[in-house]
PDB file of C-alpha atoms in Angstrom:
ATOM      1  CA  UNK A   1       9.364  13.118  -2.957  1.00 94.00           C
ATOM      2  CA  UNK A   2       8.688  10.590  -0.214  1.00 96.00           C
ATOM      3  CA  UNK A   3       7.737   6.939  -0.398  1.00 97.00           C
ATOM      4  CA  UNK A   4       6.641   5.488   2.938  1.00 98.00           C
ATOM      5  CA  UNK A   5       5.943   1.777   3.272  1.00 98.00           C
ATOM      6  CA  UNK A   6       3.873   0.166   6.005  1.00 98.00           C
ATOM      7  CA  UNK A   7       2.081  -3.070   6.764  1.00 98.00           C
ATOM      8  CA  UNK A   8       4.983  -5.418   7.336  1.00 98.00           C
ATOM      9  CA  UNK A   9       5.190  -7.753  10.293  1.00 98.00           C
ATOM     10  CA  UNK A  10       5.477 -11.332  11.417  1.00 98.00           C
ATOM     11  CA  UNK A  11       3.029 -13.914  10.134  1.00 98.00           C
ATOM     12  CA  UNK A  12       2.661 -17.662  10.089  1.00 98.00           C
ATOM     13  CA  UNK A  13       3.108 -19.779   6.981  1.00 98.00           C
ATOM     14  CA  UNK A  14      -0.017 -19.534   4.857  1.00 98.00           C
ATOM     15  CA  UNK A  15      -0.985 -16.192   6.310  1.00 98.00           C
ATOM     16  CA  UNK A  16      -1.515 -12.836   4.629  1.00 98.00           C
ATOM     17  CA  UNK A  17      -0.186  -9.319   4.823  1.00 98.00           C
ATOM     18  CA  UNK A  18      -1.054  -6.137   2.991  1.00 98.00           C
ATOM     19  CA  UNK A  19       1.730  -3.648   2.331  1.00 98.00           C
ATOM     20  CA  UNK A  20       1.057  -0.020   1.495  1.00 98.00           C
ATOM     21  CA  UNK A  21       3.282   2.657   0.010  1.00 98.00           C
ATOM     22  CA  UNK A  22       2.099   6.237   0.308  1.00 98.00           C
ATOM     23  CA  UNK A  23       3.810   8.551  -2.158  1.00 97.00           C
ATOM     24  CA  UNK A  24       4.123  12.290  -1.599  1.00 96.00           C
ATOM     25  CA  UNK A  25       4.905  15.014  -4.133  1.00 94.00           C
ATOM     26  CA  UNK A  26       4.872  12.626  -7.093  1.00 94.00           C
ATOM     27  CA  UNK A  27       1.865  11.377  -9.035  1.00 93.00           C
ATOM     28  CA  UNK A  28       1.887   7.612  -9.353  1.00 93.00           C
ATOM     29  CA  UNK A  29      -0.666   7.520 -12.146  1.00 90.00           C
ATOM     30  CA  UNK A  30       0.982   6.601 -15.460  1.00 81.00           C
ATOM     31  CA  UNK A  31       4.222   5.888 -13.621  1.00 90.00           C
ATOM     32  CA  UNK A  32       6.193   2.683 -13.483  1.00 94.00           C
ATOM     33  CA  UNK A  33       5.857   1.617  -9.835  1.00 96.00           C
ATOM     34  CA  UNK A  34       7.114  -1.507  -8.172  1.00 97.00           C
ATOM     35  CA  UNK A  35       7.647  -3.605  -5.082  1.00 98.00           C
ATOM     36  CA  UNK A  36      11.023  -5.166  -4.441  1.00 98.00           C
ATOM     37  CA  UNK A  37      12.449  -7.296  -1.673  1.00 98.00           C
ATOM     38  CA  UNK A  38      15.815  -8.224  -0.300  1.00 98.00           C
ATOM     39  CA  UNK A  39      16.606 -10.956   2.162  1.00 97.00           C
ATOM     40  CA  UNK A  40      19.902 -11.061   4.101  1.00 95.00           C
ATOM     41  CA  UNK A  41      22.704 -12.318   1.911  1.00 96.00           C
ATOM     42  CA  UNK A  42      20.587 -12.255  -1.222  1.00 97.00           C
ATOM     43  CA  UNK A  43      20.259  -9.891  -4.148  1.00 97.00           C
ATOM     44  CA  UNK A  44      17.343  -7.515  -4.439  1.00 97.00           C
ATOM     45  CA  UNK A  45      14.434  -9.070  -6.304  1.00 97.00           C
ATOM     46  CA  UNK A  46      11.606  -7.457  -8.212  1.00 97.00           C
ATOM     47  CA  UNK A  47       8.326  -8.798  -6.848  1.00 98.00           C
ATOM     48  CA  UNK A  48       5.495  -6.969  -8.578  1.00 98.00           C
ATOM     49  CA  UNK A  49       5.152  -3.826 -10.631  1.00 97.00           C
ATOM     50  CA  UNK A  50       3.025  -1.636 -12.832  1.00 94.00           C
ATOM     51  CA  UNK A  51       4.497  -0.350 -16.060  1.00 91.00           C
ATOM     52  CA  UNK A  52       3.550   3.100 -17.358  1.00 84.00           C
ATOM     53  CA  UNK A  53       0.509   1.628 -19.147  1.00 88.00           C
ATOM     54  CA  UNK A  54      -0.701   0.100 -15.862  1.00 89.00           C
ATOM     55  CA  UNK A  55       0.099  -3.440 -16.973  1.00 94.00           C
ATOM     56  CA  UNK A  56       0.943  -5.640 -13.972  1.00 96.00           C
ATOM     57  CA  UNK A  57       4.036  -7.830 -13.883  1.00 96.00           C
ATOM     58  CA  UNK A  58       4.929 -10.400 -11.220  1.00 98.00           C
ATOM     59  CA  UNK A  59       7.935 -12.473 -10.354  1.00 98.00           C
ATOM     60  CA  UNK A  60       7.288 -16.154 -11.021  1.00 98.00           C
ATOM     61  CA  UNK A  61       7.832 -16.924  -7.350  1.00 97.00           C
ATOM     62  CA  UNK A  62       4.790 -14.845  -6.305  1.00 98.00           C
ATOM     63  CA  UNK A  63       2.356 -15.323  -9.196  1.00 98.00           C
ATOM     64  CA  UNK A  64      -1.056 -16.364  -7.947  1.00 97.00           C
ATOM     65  CA  UNK A  65      -0.245 -15.342  -4.376  1.00 98.00           C
ATOM     66  CA  UNK A  66       0.562 -11.620  -4.543  1.00 98.00           C
ATOM     67  CA  UNK A  67      -1.524  -8.828  -6.033  1.00 98.00           C
ATOM     68  CA  UNK A  68      -0.279  -5.324  -6.712  1.00 98.00           C
ATOM     69  CA  UNK A  69      -2.743  -2.469  -6.955  1.00 97.00           C
ATOM     70  CA  UNK A  70      -2.655   1.259  -7.389  1.00 95.00           C
ATOM     71  CA  UNK A  71      -4.981   3.812  -5.784  1.00 95.00           C
ATOM     72  CA  UNK A  72      -4.403   7.012  -7.690  1.00 93.00           C
ATOM     73  CA  UNK A  73      -6.851   8.979  -5.525  1.00 95.00           C
ATOM     74  CA  UNK A  74      -4.750   8.222  -2.449  1.00 96.00           C
ATOM     75  CA  UNK A  75      -1.489   8.104  -4.415  1.00 96.00           C
ATOM     76  CA  UNK A  76      -0.814   4.747  -2.832  1.00 97.00           C
ATOM     77  CA  UNK A  77       0.655   1.493  -4.108  1.00 97.00           C
ATOM     78  CA  UNK A  78      -0.358  -1.677  -2.303  1.00 98.00           C
ATOM     79  CA  UNK A  79       0.801  -5.288  -2.290  1.00 98.00           C
ATOM     80  CA  UNK A  80      -1.609  -7.937  -1.063  1.00 98.00           C
ATOM     81  CA  UNK A  81       0.371 -11.017  -0.093  1.00 98.00           C
ATOM     82  CA  UNK A  82      -1.470 -14.280   0.489  1.00 98.00           C
ATOM     83  CA  UNK A  83      -0.334 -17.825   1.210  1.00 98.00           C
ATOM     84  CA  UNK A  84       2.943 -16.538   2.528  1.00 98.00           C
ATOM     85  CA  UNK A  85       5.960 -18.824   2.678  1.00 98.00           C
ATOM     86  CA  UNK A  86       9.176 -18.637   4.695  1.00 97.00           C
ATOM     87  CA  UNK A  87      11.057 -17.707   1.513  1.00 97.00           C
ATOM     88  CA  UNK A  88       8.952 -14.549   1.285  1.00 98.00           C
ATOM     89  CA  UNK A  89      10.703 -13.212   4.376  1.00 98.00           C
ATOM     90  CA  UNK A  90      12.611 -10.072   3.430  1.00 98.00           C
ATOM     91  CA  UNK A  91      12.683  -6.317   3.610  1.00 98.00           C
ATOM     92  CA  UNK A  92      10.138  -5.022   1.129  1.00 98.00           C
ATOM     93  CA  UNK A  93      10.676  -1.754  -0.708  1.00 98.00           C
ATOM     94  CA  UNK A  94       8.438   0.436  -2.802  1.00 98.00           C
ATOM     95  CA  UNK A  95       9.981   2.207  -5.794  1.00 97.00           C
ATOM     96  CA  UNK A  96       8.825   4.819  -8.276  1.00 96.00           C
ATOM     97  CA  UNK A  97       9.712   6.047 -11.758  1.00 93.00           C
ATOM     98  CA  UNK A  98      11.187   2.917 -13.213  1.00 89.00           C
ATOM     99  CA  UNK A  99      11.716   1.793 -16.789  1.00 87.00           C
ATOM    100  CA  UNK A 100       8.516   0.696 -18.469  1.00 81.00           C
ATOM    101  CA  UNK A 101      10.210  -2.027 -20.521  1.00 86.00           C
ATOM    102  CA  UNK A 102      11.768  -3.593 -17.407  1.00 91.00           C
ATOM    103  CA  UNK A 103       9.397  -2.901 -14.535  1.00 94.00           C
ATOM    104  CA  UNK A 104      10.919  -5.585 -12.300  1.00 95.00           C
ATOM    105  CA  UNK A 105      14.475  -4.342 -12.799  1.00 94.00           C
ATOM    106  CA  UNK A 106      15.307  -2.201  -9.822  1.00 94.00           C
ATOM    107  CA  UNK A 107      18.349  -0.532 -11.350  1.00 95.00           C
ATOM    108  CA  UNK A 108      16.101   1.758 -13.394  1.00 93.00           C
ATOM    109  CA  UNK A 109      14.036   3.147 -10.502  1.00 96.00           C
ATOM    110  CA  UNK A 110      14.830   6.659  -9.344  1.00 96.00           C
ATOM    111  CA  UNK A 111      13.001   6.806  -6.039  1.00 96.00           C
ATOM    112  CA  UNK A 112      12.829   4.342  -3.156  1.00 98.00           C
ATOM    113  CA  UNK A 113      11.241   4.016   0.229  1.00 98.00           C
ATOM    114  CA  UNK A 114      13.037   2.828   3.349  1.00 97.00           C
ATOM    115  CA  UNK A 115      11.316  -0.535   3.447  1.00 98.00           C
ATOM    116  CA  UNK A 116       9.103  -2.617   5.703  1.00 98.00           C
ATOM    117  CA  UNK A 117      10.111  -5.981   7.150  1.00 98.00           C
ATOM    118  CA  UNK A 118       8.136  -9.143   6.445  1.00 98.00           C
ATOM    119  CA  UNK A 119       8.888 -12.298   8.416  1.00 98.00           C
ATOM    120  CA  UNK A 120       7.126 -15.594   7.724  1.00 98.00           C
ATOM    121  CA  UNK A 121       7.655 -18.544  10.045  1.00 97.00           C
TER     122      UNK A 121
END
């Protein structure tokens, strides 16, 4: 199984980025999938996720600005990030096969990508 993130970069405050996570050898349909982030010196934070019933959950800090979506035909998870703020700067990770009752809790996810860096200034 491989999870490969892309789409990170440097952007100005108020700008947008779209992250993608292509998953190989694992079907993301009906799977708990999520986006997480970790900034230097801070704990990993759940940002947005789908539970196994495809219900979306967001961290309060990103509600109304970020949108998570799932393309089952391409087996790809995306994160549209709008109105970016400096505090959104972090390494962003895609994860698969989490716990449906706690989709933003990273400890339950079995598979992780290597991350993509987002810098907002």
